[in-house]
CSV table of C-alpha atoms in Angstrom, one decimal:
chain,number,residue,atom,x,y,z
A,13,MET,CA,-14.8,10.3,13.2
A,14,THR,CA,-14.7,7.1,15.6
A,15,GLY,CA,-14.1,4.1,13.7
A,16,PHE,CA,-16.1,1.2,13.3
A,17,LEU,CA,-14.5,-1.9,15.0
A,18,PRO,CA,-13.8,-5.2,13.0
A,19,ARG,CA,-16.2,-7.7,13.8
A,20,ARG,CA,-15.4,-11.4,13.9
A,21,SER,CA,-18.0,-13.0,11.0
A,22,SER,CA,-17.7,-13.2,7.6
A,23,ARG,CA,-21.2,-11.7,7.4
A,24,ARG,CA,-19.6,-8.3,5.9
A,25,ALA,CA,-18.0,-10.8,3.2
A,26,GLY,CA,-21.7,-11.0,1.9
A,27,ARG,CA,-21.8,-7.8,0.6
A,28,ARG,CA,-19.2,-8.6,-1.8
A,29,THR,CA,-19.3,-10.5,-4.9
A,30,GLY,CA,-16.5,-11.7,-6.9
A,31,ARG,CA,-14.4,-9.0,-8.6
A,32,SER,CA,-12.5,-8.4,-11.7
A,33,VAL,CA,-9.0,-6.5,-12.2
A,34,ALA,CA,-10.2,-6.4,-15.9
A,35,ALA,CA,-11.2,-2.9,-15.7
A,36,VAL,CA,-7.7,-1.6,-15.1
A,37,PRO,CA,-6.9,-2.1,-18.9
A,38,LEU,CA,-9.6,0.1,-19.4
A,39,LEU,CA,-8.4,2.8,-16.9
A,40,ALA,CA,-4.9,2.2,-19.1
A,41,LEU,CA,-6.6,2.8,-22.3
A,42,LEU,CA,-8.0,6.1,-21.1
A,43,LEU,CA,-5.0,7.1,-19.7
A,44,LEU,CA,-3.2,6.1,-23.0
A,45,ALA,CA,-5.9,8.3,-25.0
A,46,VAL,CA,-4.4,11.6,-22.9
A,47,PRO,CA,-1.7,13.2,-25.2
A,48,ILE,CA,1.0,13.5,-22.6
A,49,ILE,CA,4.0,16.1,-22.5
A,50,PRO,CA,7.3,14.7,-22.4
A,51,ALA,CA,9.5,16.3,-19.3
A,52,GLY,CA,12.9,16.5,-19.1
A,53,GLY,CA,14.8,13.3,-17.4
A,54,ALA,CA,11.1,12.0,-16.7
A,55,GLY,CA,10.8,7.9,-17.1
A,56,PRO,CA,9.7,5.5,-14.9
A,57,VAL,CA,10.1,6.0,-10.9
A,58,GLY,CA,11.8,3.7,-8.7
A,59,ARG,CA,13.9,1.5,-10.9
A,60,ALA,CA,17.6,1.9,-10.4
A,61,GLU,CA,19.2,4.5,-13.0
A,62,ALA,CA,22.6,4.6,-12.3
A,63,THR,CA,24.0,8.4,-11.9
A,64,SER,CA,27.6,7.6,-11.2
A,65,ALA,CA,30.3,5.9,-13.8
A,66,PRO,CA,29.9,2.4,-14.1
A,67,GLY,CA,31.7,-0.3,-12.5
A,68,THR,CA,31.7,2.1,-9.5
A,69,ALA,CA,30.5,0.9,-5.8
A,70,GLN,CA,28.3,3.9,-6.0
A,71,ALA,CA,26.5,2.5,-9.0
A,72,ALA,CA,26.2,-0.8,-8.2
A,73,ALA,CA,24.8,0.4,-4.7
A,74,ALA,CA,22.1,2.2,-6.9
A,75,ALA,CA,21.5,-0.7,-8.6
A,76,GLN,CA,20.2,-2.8,-6.0
A,77,PRO,CA,17.2,-1.8,-4.3
A,78,PRO,CA,17.6,-2.5,-0.3
A,79,ALA,CA,15.5,-5.6,1.0
A,80,GLY,CA,11.9,-5.2,0.6
A,81,THR,CA,11.8,-2.2,-1.3
A,82,VAL,CA,8.8,-1.4,-3.8
A,83,SER,CA,8.6,-0.4,-7.2
A,84,ARG,CA,6.4,0.5,-9.6
A,85,THR,CA,6.2,-2.0,-13.0
A,86,GLY,CA,3.4,-0.9,-15.3
A,87,SER,CA,0.6,-0.2,-13.3
A,88,PHE,CA,1.4,-2.9,-10.3
A,89,LEU,CA,3.3,-2.2,-7.5
A,90,THR,CA,6.1,-5.0,-6.8
A,91,ASP,CA,8.5,-6.2,-4.4
A,92,THR,CA,12.2,-7.3,-5.2
A,93,ALA,CA,10.9,-11.1,-6.0
A,94,GLY,CA,8.9,-9.4,-8.4
A,95,ARG,CA,5.6,-10.1,-7.0
A,96,VAL,CA,2.3,-7.8,-7.1
A,97,VAL,CA,2.2,-6.6,-4.0
A,98,LEU,CA,-1.3,-5.3,-2.8
A,99,PRO,CA,-0.3,-3.3,0.5
A,100,ARG,CA,-3.2,-2.2,3.0
A,101,GLY,CA,-2.8,-0.5,6.3
A,102,VAL,CA,-3.5,2.9,7.8
A,103,THR,CA,-2.0,6.1,8.0
A,104,VAL,CA,-0.2,6.9,11.0
A,105,PRO,CA,-0.6,10.6,11.6
A,106,ALA,CA,2.1,13.0,12.3
A,107,GLY,CA,3.4,12.7,15.8
A,108,THR,CA,1.8,9.8,16.5
A,109,VAL,CA,4.2,6.7,17.4
A,110,PRO,CA,2.2,3.3,17.1
A,111,THR,CA,3.0,1.3,19.9
A,112,ALA,CA,3.8,-2.5,19.4
A,113,ALA,CA,0.1,-3.5,20.7
A,114,ASP,CA,-1.0,-1.2,17.7
A,115,MET,CA,1.1,-3.0,15.3
A,116,ALA,CA,0.0,-6.5,16.6
A,117,ARG,CA,-3.7,-5.2,15.8
A,118,TRP,CA,-3.1,-4.1,12.2
A,119,ILE,CA,-1.6,-7.1,12.0
A,120,ASP,CA,-4.6,-9.0,13.3
A,121,TYR,CA,-6.8,-7.1,11.0
A,122,GLY,CA,-4.6,-8.5,8.2
A,123,PHE,CA,-2.9,-5.2,7.5
A,124,THR,CA,1.0,-4.9,5.2
A,125,GLY,CA,1.8,-1.7,4.9
A,126,SER,CA,1.2,2.0,6.5
A,127,ARG,CA,1.5,5.0,5.8
A,128,LEU,CA,3.6,7.4,7.8
A,129,GLU,CA,3.1,11.4,7.7
A,130,VAL,CA,5.9,13.6,8.1
A,131,PRO,CA,5.5,17.2,8.5
A,132,MET,CA,7.6,19.7,6.4
A,133,THR,CA,8.2,23.3,6.9
A,134,ALA,CA,9.7,25.9,4.7
A,135,GLY,CA,12.9,24.9,2.7
A,136,GLY,CA,12.2,21.3,2.9
A,137,ARG,CA,13.1,21.0,6.6
A,138,PHE,CA,11.8,18.1,8.7
A,139,PRO,CA,11.8,20.0,12.3
A,140,PRO,CA,10.9,17.5,15.5
A,141,ASN,CA,7.6,17.3,15.9
A,142,GLY,CA,4.7,15.7,18.3
A,143,GLU,CA,2.6,16.5,21.1
A,144,ARG,CA,6.2,17.0,23.2
A,145,PRO,CA,8.8,16.9,20.5
A,146,PRO,CA,12.3,15.7,21.6
A,147,ALA,CA,15.5,18.1,21.7
A,148,GLY,CA,17.2,17.8,18.4
A,149,ASP,CA,18.0,18.8,15.2
A,150,PRO,CA,16.0,22.0,14.8
A,151,GLU,CA,16.2,20.9,10.5
A,152,GLN,CA,16.4,17.0,10.6
A,153,GLY,CA,15.2,15.7,14.0
A,154,GLY,CA,12.2,15.0,12.2
A,155,LEU,CA,13.5,12.7,10.1
A,156,GLU,CA,15.4,10.8,13.2
A,157,GLN,CA,12.0,10.5,14.8
A,158,ALA,CA,10.1,9.0,11.9
A,159,GLY,CA,13.2,6.8,11.0
A,160,ALA,CA,12.6,5.5,14.7
A,161,VAL,CA,8.9,4.9,13.7
A,162,VAL,CA,9.9,3.2,10.0
A,163,ARG,CA,12.3,0.8,11.8
A,164,ASP,CA,9.4,-0.2,14.3
A,165,LEU,CA,6.7,-0.6,11.3
A,166,THR,CA,9.4,-2.8,9.3
A,167,ASP,CA,10.5,-4.7,11.9
A,168,HIS,CA,7.0,-6.0,12.0
A,169,GLY,CA,7.0,-6.4,8.6
A,170,LEU,CA,4.9,-3.8,7.6
A,171,PHE,CA,5.9,-1.9,4.1
A,172,VAL,CA,5.8,1.7,4.7
A,173,VAL,CA,5.3,5.0,2.6
A,174,ILE,CA,6.9,8.1,3.8
A,175,GLY,CA,4.4,11.0,3.3
A,176,ILE,CA,5.3,15.0,3.3
A,177,VAL,CA,2.6,16.7,5.0
A,178,PRO,CA,2.6,20.5,5.6
A,179,GLY,CA,4.3,21.3,9.2
A,180,SER,CA,2.5,24.1,9.9
A,181,ALA,CA,-1.2,25.5,9.4
A,182,GLY,CA,-1.3,27.6,6.4
A,183,TYR,CA,1.6,26.2,4.6
A,184,THR,CA,1.7,25.1,1.1
A,185,PRO,CA,4.8,23.3,-0.1
A,186,SER,CA,6.4,24.9,-2.9
A,187,THR,CA,8.5,23.0,-5.8
A,188,SER,CA,11.3,23.9,-4.3
A,189,ASP,CA,10.4,23.3,-1.0
A,190,LEU,CA,9.2,20.1,-1.7
A,191,ALA,CA,12.4,19.2,-3.8
A,192,ALA,CA,14.9,19.9,-1.1
A,193,GLY,CA,12.8,18.0,1.4
A,194,LEU,CA,12.8,14.9,-1.4
A,195,ARG,CA,16.5,14.9,-1.2
A,196,ARG,CA,16.8,15.2,2.9
A,197,LEU,CA,14.4,12.4,2.7
A,198,ALA,CA,16.9,10.4,0.0
A,199,GLY,CA,19.7,10.9,1.8
A,200,ARG,CA,18.3,9.7,5.0
A,201,PHE,CA,16.2,6.6,3.8
A,202,GLY,CA,17.8,6.1,0.6
A,203,ALA,CA,19.1,2.5,2.0
A,204,VAL,CA,16.6,1.9,4.3
A,205,GLY,CA,14.2,-1.7,3.0
A,206,GLY,CA,10.4,-2.5,3.5
A,207,LEU,CA,9.2,1.3,1.6
A,208,ILE,CA,6.7,1.8,-0.5
A,209,GLY,CA,8.6,5.4,-1.5
A,210,PHE,CA,8.0,8.6,-1.0
A,211,GLU,CA,4.5,10.5,-1.2
A,212,VAL,CA,4.3,14.7,-1.6
A,213,PRO,CA,1.5,16.6,-2.1
A,214,ALA,CA,-0.5,17.0,-5.5
A,215,SER,CA,1.8,19.3,-7.6
A,216,THR,CA,2.0,20.6,-11.2
A,217,ALA,CA,6.5,19.9,-11.1
A,218,ALA,CA,5.2,16.2,-10.5
A,219,GLU,CA,8.0,15.0,-13.5
A,220,ASP,CA,10.7,17.8,-12.0
A,221,LEU,CA,10.1,16.3,-8.4
A,222,ALA,CA,10.6,12.8,-9.8
A,223,ALA,CA,13.5,13.6,-11.7
A,224,THR,CA,14.6,15.1,-8.4
A,225,LEU,CA,14.1,11.9,-6.7
A,226,ARG,CA,15.5,9.9,-8.9
A,227,SER,CA,18.6,11.9,-9.0
A,228,SER,CA,18.9,11.3,-4.9
A,229,ASP,CA,17.7,8.4,-4.7
A,230,PRO,CA,16.9,5.6,-8.2
A,231,ASN,CA,15.4,3.1,-5.9
A,232,HIS,CA,12.4,4.3,-4.1
A,233,THR,CA,9.3,5.5,-6.1
A,234,LEU,CA,7.4,8.8,-5.8
A,235,TRP,CA,4.0,9.2,-5.1
A,236,VAL,CA,1.7,12.3,-5.9
A,237,ALA,CA,-1.8,13.0,-4.2
A,238,GLN,CA,-4.8,13.5,-6.1
A,239,ALA,CA,-8.4,13.2,-6.5
A,240,ALA,CA,-9.3,9.5,-7.1
A,241,PRO,CA,-10.6,8.9,-10.6
A,242,PHE,CA,-13.6,6.9,-9.4
A,243,ASP,CA,-14.8,9.2,-6.5
A,244,PRO,CA,-13.4,12.9,-7.0
A,245,ALA,CA,-14.6,13.2,-3.0
A,246,ALA,CA,-11.7,10.7,-2.3
A,247,ARG,CA,-8.2,11.1,-2.8
A,248,VAL,CA,-5.7,8.5,-4.2
A,249,ALA,CA,-1.8,8.6,-4.6
A,250,ALA,CA,-0.6,7.9,-7.9
A,251,ASN,CA,2.8,6.8,-10.4
A,252,GLY,CA,1.9,6.4,-13.9
A,253,ALA,CA,-1.2,3.9,-13.8
A,254,ALA,CA,-0.4,2.5,-10.6
A,255,GLY,CA,-1.4,3.7,-7.3
A,256,TYR,CA,-3.0,3.4,-3.4
A,257,ILE,CA,-6.2,5.3,-2.0
A,258,THR,CA,-5.3,7.6,0.8
A,259,GLY,CA,-8.6,9.7,1.2
A,260,TRP,CA,-11.7,8.2,2.6
A,261,ALA,CA,-14.6,10.5,1.0
A,262,ASP,CA,-17.1,11.4,4.1
A,263,GLY,CA,-15.8,8.4,6.1
A,264,SER,CA,-19.7,6.3,5.9
A,265,ARG,CA,-19.5,2.9,6.2
A,266,ALA,CA,-21.0,2.8,2.5
A,267,ARG,CA,-18.6,4.8,1.1
A,268,VAL,CA,-15.7,3.3,3.2
A,269,GLY,CA,-16.9,-0.2,1.6
A,270,ALA,CA,-17.6,1.4,-1.5
A,271,LEU,CA,-13.8,2.4,-2.0
A,272,ALA,CA,-12.4,-0.3,-0.5
A,273,ASP,CA,-14.1,-2.2,-3.3
A,274,ALA,CA,-12.9,0.0,-5.9
A,275,GLY,CA,-9.4,-0.6,-4.8
A,276,ASP,CA,-9.7,-4.2,-5.7
A,277,VAL,CA,-11.2,-3.6,-8.8
A,278,PHE,CA,-8.3,-1.3,-10.0
A,279,ASN,CA,-5.7,-3.3,-8.3
A,280,LEU,CA,-5.0,-0.8,-5.6
A,281,GLY,CA,-3.4,-0.7,-2.4
A,282,TRP,CA,-4.9,1.6,0.4
A,283,PHE,CA,-4.3,3.2,3.8
A,284,TYR,CA,-7.3,4.1,5.9
A,285,ASP,CA,-7.5,7.3,7.5
A,286,GLU,CA,-10.4,9.6,9.0
A,287,PRO,CA,-12.2,12.1,6.6
A,288,VAL,CA,-10.0,15.3,6.5
A,289,THR,CA,-13.3,17.5,7.3
A,290,GLY,CA,-13.0,18.3,11.4
A,291,ARG,CA,-9.4,17.2,11.7
A,292,PRO,CA,-6.4,19.4,11.9
A,293,GLY,CA,-4.1,19.2,8.2
A,294,THR,CA,-0.9,19.4,10.0
A,295,GLY,CA,-0.2,17.1,13.1
A,296,ILE,CA,2.8,18.7,15.0
A,297,GLY,CA,1.6,21.0,17.7
A,298,ALA,CA,0.1,20.0,21.3
A,299,GLY,CA,-3.8,19.4,20.5
A,300,GLN,CA,-3.2,18.5,17.0
A,301,VAL,CA,-1.6,14.8,17.3
A,302,ARG,CA,-4.4,12.7,16.6
A,303,ALA,CA,-4.0,8.6,16.8
A,304,ALA,CA,-4.2,6.0,13.6
A,305,ALA,CA,-7.9,6.1,12.7
A,306,THR,CA,-9.6,2.7,14.0
A,307,PRO,CA,-10.6,0.4,10.6
A,308,PRO,CA,-13.9,0.0,10.1
A,309,ALA,CA,-15.2,-3.6,9.6
A,310,GLU,CA,-16.1,-2.7,6.0
A,311,VAL,CA,-11.9,-2.9,4.8
A,312,VAL,CA,-11.4,-5.9,6.9
A,313,ARG,CA,-11.4,-8.9,4.5
A,314,PRO,CA,-9.1,-11.1,2.7
A,315,TYR,CA,-7.2,-10.0,0.2
A,316,PRO,CA,-3.8,-11.3,-2.3
A,317,ALA,CA,-0.9,-9.4,-0.1
A,318,ALA,CA,1.8,-10.9,-2.6
A,319,VAL,CA,1.1,-12.4,-5.8
A,320,ALA,CA,3.7,-14.0,-7.5
A,321,GLY,CA,2.4,-13.9,-10.9
A,322,VAL,CA,-0.3,-11.2,-12.0
A,323,PRO,CA,-4.0,-11.5,-10.6
A,324,GLU,CA,-6.7,-11.6,-12.7
A,325,SER,CA,-9.5,-11.3,-10.3
A,326,TYR,CA,-10.0,-11.8,-6.8
A,327,GLY,CA,-12.9,-11.2,-4.5
A,328,SER,CA,-15.6,-12.6,-2.1
A,329,ASP,CA,-19.3,-13.9,-2.4
A,330,ALA,CA,-22.2,-13.1,-0.5
A,331,SER,CA,-21.1,-16.9,1.7
A,332,GLY,CA,-18.1,-15.9,2.5
A,333,VAL,CA,-16.0,-17.9,0.1
A,334,PHE,CA,-12.8,-15.6,-1.3
A,335,ARG,CA,-11.5,-16.7,-4.9
A,336,LEU,CA,-8.3,-15.2,-6.3
A,337,THR,CA,-7.3,-16.4,-9.9
A,338,TYR,CA,-3.8,-15.2,-11.1
A,339,ARG,CA,-1.3,-15.8,-14.1
A,340,THR,CA,1.8,-17.3,-13.3
A,341,SER,CA,3.5,-15.1,-15.7
A,342,SER,CA,5.6,-12.1,-14.0
A,343,ALA,CA,4.5,-8.6,-14.3
A,344,MET,CA,8.3,-8.0,-15.1
A,345,ARG,CA,7.9,-10.3,-17.8
A,346,GLY,CA,10.4,-12.7,-16.6
A,347,ALA,CA,10.1,-16.1,-14.9
A,348,PHE,CA,9.6,-16.8,-11.0
A,349,PRO,CA,12.3,-19.2,-9.5
A,350,ALA,CA,10.6,-22.6,-8.6
A,351,GLY,CA,8.7,-22.1,-5.0
A,352,THR,CA,8.0,-18.6,-5.4
A,353,ALA,CA,4.7,-18.1,-3.1
A,354,THR,CA,1.6,-16.3,-3.3
A,355,ALA,CA,0.8,-14.6,0.0
A,356,ILE,CA,-3.3,-14.3,1.2
A,357,VAL,CA,-4.1,-12.5,4.3
A,358,VAL,CA,-7.0,-14.3,5.6
A,359,PRO,CA,-8.4,-12.7,8.7
A,360,GLY,CA,-9.5,-14.4,11.6
A,361,TRP,CA,-12.2,-11.5,11.5
A,362,SER,CA,-13.4,-13.0,8.5
A,363,TYR,CA,-13.3,-16.6,9.1
A,364,SER,CA,-13.6,-16.8,12.8
A,365,SER,CA,-14.7,-20.4,12.3
A,366,GLY,CA,-11.7,-21.3,10.3
A,367,TYR,CA,-11.2,-21.8,6.7
A,368,GLN,CA,-10.6,-24.9,4.4
A,369,VAL,CA,-8.6,-24.3,0.6
A,370,ARG,CA,-9.2,-25.8,-2.9
A,371,VAL,CA,-6.7,-24.7,-4.8
A,372,THR,CA,-6.4,-25.5,-8.7
A,373,GLY,CA,-2.8,-25.0,-10.7
A,374,GLY,CA,-1.3,-24.7,-7.2
A,375,GLN,CA,-0.4,-26.6,-3.6
A,376,VAL,CA,-0.9,-24.8,0.0
A,377,THR,CA,2.6,-24.8,1.7
A,378,SER,CA,1.4,-23.0,4.8
A,379,ALA,CA,0.3,-24.9,7.9
A,380,PRO,CA,-3.4,-25.5,8.8
A,381,GLY,CA,-5.2,-22.6,9.6
A,382,ALA,CA,-2.2,-19.6,8.9
A,383,GLY,CA,-3.7,-16.2,9.5
A,384,VAL,CA,-1.0,-15.7,5.6
A,385,LEU,CA,-2.1,-18.3,3.5
A,386,CYS,CA,0.9,-19.3,1.0
A,387,VAL,CA,0.1,-21.1,-2.5
A,388,VAL,CA,3.3,-22.0,-4.5
A,389,ALA,CA,2.4,-22.4,-8.8
A,390,SER,CA,2.5,-26.3,-9.7
A,391,ALA,CA,5.6,-26.8,-12.0
A,392,GLY,CA,4.2,-25.6,-16.0
A,393,ALA,CA,1.0,-24.6,-14.6
A,394,ALA,CA,-0.2,-20.9,-16.6
A,395,GLU,CA,-2.9,-20.2,-14.2
A,396,VAL,CA,-3.7,-20.8,-10.3
A,397,SER,CA,-7.2,-20.6,-8.6
A,398,VAL,CA,-7.5,-20.2,-4.9
A,399,GLU,CA,-10.6,-20.8,-3.1
A,400,VAL,CA,-11.2,-19.9,0.7
A,401,ALA,CA,-14.5,-21.2,2.0
A,402,PRO,CA,-15.7,-20.9,6.0
A,403,ALA,CA,-14.9,-24.0,7.7
A,404,THR,CA,-16.2,-25.3,11.4
A,405,GLY,CA,-13.0,-24.8,13.4
A,406,ALA,CA,-10.4,-22.0,15.0
A,407,ALA,CA,-10.3,-18.8,13.5
A,408,PRO,CA,-6.6,-18.4,11.8
A,409,VAL,CA,-3.9,-17.2,13.9
A,410,ALA,CA,-2.6,-14.1,13.3
A,411,PRO,CA,1.1,-13.9,12.6
A,412,ALA,CA,3.9,-11.9,14.5
A,413,ARG,CA,5.2,-10.3,11.3
A,414,ALA,CA,2.9,-8.7,8.5
A,415,GLY,CA,2.2,-10.2,5.1
A,416,ALA,CA,4.4,-12.4,2.4
A,417,VAL,CA,7.6,-13.1,4.8
A,418,ASN,CA,5.6,-15.4,6.6
A,419,CYS,CA,5.8,-17.8,3.2
A,420,SER,CA,9.3,-19.2,3.6
A,421,SER,CA,10.0,-19.4,-0.2
A,422,GLY,CA,9.3,-16.0,-0.5
A,423,ALA,CA,11.4,-14.8,2.6
A,424,ALA,CA,14.2,-17.2,1.0
A,425,HIS,CA,13.7,-15.2,-2.4
A,426,LEU,CA,13.9,-11.8,-0.9
A,427,ALA,CA,17.2,-13.1,1.0
A,428,GLN,CA,18.6,-14.3,-2.4
A,429,ALA,CA,17.6,-11.0,-4.4
A,430,GLY,CA,21.1,-9.9,-3.7
A,431,GLN,CA,20.9,-8.4,-0.4
A,432,GLY,CA,23.3,-11.4,1.1
A,433,PRO,CA,23.3,-11.8,5.1
A,434,GLN,CA,21.7,-8.4,5.9
A,435,ALA,CA,18.6,-9.6,4.1
A,436,ALA,CA,18.7,-13.0,5.9
A,437,ASP,CA,18.7,-10.5,9.4
A,438,ASP,CA,16.1,-8.0,8.2
A,439,ALA,CA,13.6,-11.1,7.6
A,440,ALA,CA,14.5,-12.4,10.9
A,441,ALA,CA,14.0,-9.6,13.0
A,442,GLY,CA,11.1,-9.0,15.0
A,443,GLU,CA,9.7,-12.7,14.8
A,444,ALA,CA,9.1,-12.0,18.5
A,445,ALA,CA,7.3,-9.1,17.9
A,446,ALA,CA,4.8,-7.9,21.5
A,447,GLY,CA,1.3,-9.0,21.1
A,448,GLY,CA,-1.5,-7.3,22.8
A,449,GLY,CA,-3.6,-5.6,20.5
A,450,GLY,CA,-5.3,-8.7,18.4
A,451,ARG,CA,-8.4,-9.5,19.2
A,452,ALA,CA,-8.5,-8.2,22.7
A,453,GLY,CA,-8.9,-4.9,20.9
A,454,ALA,CA,-12.5,-6.5,20.0
A,455,ALA,CA,-13.7,-5.3,23.4
A,456,THR,CA,-13.4,-1.7,22.3
A,457,GLY,CA,-9.8,-2.8,12.2
A,458,GLY,CA,7.2,-7.3,-18.0
A,459,GLY,CA,9.4,-4.4,-16.8
A,460,ASP,CA,8.4,-0.6,-16.2
A,461,ASP,CA,6.5,1.2,-18.6
A,462,ALA,CA,8.2,3.5,-20.9
A,463,ASP,CA,5.3,6.4,-19.8
A,464,SER,CA,5.9,9.6,-17.9
A,465,PRO,CA,6.3,8.8,-14.2
A,466,LEU,CA,3.1,10.4,-13.4
A,467,LEU,CA,0.4,9.8,-16.0
A,468,LEU,CA,-2.6,9.0,-13.5
A,469,LEU,CA,-2.3,12.4,-12.7
A,470,VAL,CA,-3.4,13.5,-16.3
A,471,LEU,CA,-6.7,11.9,-15.8
A,472,PRO,CA,-8.7,14.3,-14.8
A,473,LEU,CA,-7.9,16.1,-17.9
A,474,LEU,CA,-10.2,13.5,-19.8
A,475,GLY,CA,-13.1,15.7,-18.5
A,476,ALA,CA,-15.6,14.8,-15.4
A,477,ALA,CA,-17.9,13.9,-18.4
A,478,LEU,CA,-15.9,10.9,-19.6
A,479,THR,CA,-14.7,10.0,-15.8
A,480,ALA,CA,-18.8,9.9,-14.8
A,481,ALA,CA,-20.1,7.9,-17.9
A,482,VAL,CA,-17.0,5.4,-17.8
A,483,LEU,CA,-16.2,5.0,-14.3
A,484,GLY,CA,-19.6,6.5,-12.4
A,485,PRO,CA,-21.6,3.6,-13.1
A,486,LEU,CA,-19.1,0.8,-11.3
A,487,PHE,CA,-18.6,3.4,-8.1
A,488,LEU,CA,-22.4,3.4,-8.3
A,489,ARG,CA,-22.9,-0.3,-8.4
A,490,LEU,CA,-20.1,-0.7,-6.1
A,491,ARG,CA,-22.2,1.7,-3.3
A,492,ARG,CA,-25.4,-0.3,-3.8
A,493,ARG,CA,-23.9,-3.7,-2.9
C-alpha cells in the first residue's frame, strides 16, 4: 500500500472529537472478570526482581533500569520518571536501515517511538539479514545489526521496541526457540537504554516466556502479539492491561483513523505499518526487504507523549482545538518531584499557522511555537487542563530529538533517576541530528499490578458476542467520525 502523506492542515482534526480514556477502566473490569490460572514465576514484567544475592553488584544493576527504559505500570506504559508514556511511530521492517532523513521526518510528524523487527531462525538465532547481509557471526550477527539501528533511533530520542519475526518463509518459532531468542536479546540489549521491551509472536506459553525474560533481564518488558479486542482484523501487542497497536487491518484511511482513535480511547501507543496482505511476512532475503511505510495523514496529530500524572481525556475537536486533562498523581502512586514536565507533541502538520496555549493548574515551560509543548503542574494542583488552539503565525518547529527529552525538567529527572553522568551524556547525544526529511518530504507521516503479566491475552475468552456488544459500538462510532 502507498501511504497518504501528512498535510499541513488542521482539516483532519475536524474528524475527531474530544475522547475520554474512561473506557480503560471498563476494559480492565472485563479483563478482571476472566478467571486467571496462575503460572509459575508469573508477575509484572518490566520491574526489577533481583535474581542474585542481595548486596551484590549484579543485584544492584538489576534493580536499576537503564536510562530511558519504558516499563508497564498497571494499564500504562511509564518512563523512569514515572510519567505515563504514549509512544507513536512506525515499524522498521527487518533488514531496513532508516536514514537520518527518515528519522528527522518521523520526528517532524511528531513520532516518539519505533518498532524494530528482528528476524529469528531455528534455535533462537539471529543471523545477519537484509538484501546484502554483511559478513559476520552466522548466529548473532543480526543482533549486532539491530544494535546499530537501535543506537541510531535512541540517539534521535525515539523509544524502541524490538520485535521477533520469523526469519524464513514457513517458519513458526517454537516456544523453546522464542525462549532461546529472548535470552540472546536480553544478553545483547539488557543494559541498553531507551527500550520499551521485546515483542514475540502470539504464543500459548506467554507466561513461561515472561518468566524466561525476567530471569535474564528483569528491567525490560515482554509484549505478546494478539488480535485487537476492538477490531479482530487489527493487531496489538499486550502485557497485562497495557499494550500498543501494531496491525492496521486493511490499511484504508477510514480504518487507520478509527484505529488511531481507538488507541486514544484505550490509552494505547501504536506503530504504523502496512497491512500484512500483499507483503512478505519475513524481511531477510533479496527482494523481501521493504521500506518503512509512509504514515497516512490520519495518524499525524497532537498527543501527550509523556504525562506527569494520569491522563483523564485528550483529543481534538472539529475546529482543531486539542485538549488534555490529567491528574497530577503518579500512576506509580507516588509524587513527582517539583518541575517534572508533561510533554505534548504539537506537529506542524496539525498547526500549520501556529498555535496558542491555555493552561489551568500549570505553566508552560517550553519556548513559544515549540514542536514539543512542555507543561509543569502548579504547586498543589490536583488536575491540569491544557488547550492548544490554532493561531496565526509560523508552524511549530520540529525538535532535533523526539519527545519528552525536549522538556528540560523531564530530561533532568531522567539524569536524576540514578543513572549518573552516563544518563546526562545519553540525553545530550544526538542533539545535532541531521535534517533533510522534515517538511521537505511533503512534496513526495501506584506500582505494577499484581496481575498475570499477560492478562490482556485472555480477552478473547470473553467470547465474540461480549466483545461485540461492549466494544463494537465504540469502534463503529469511531469509524463514522
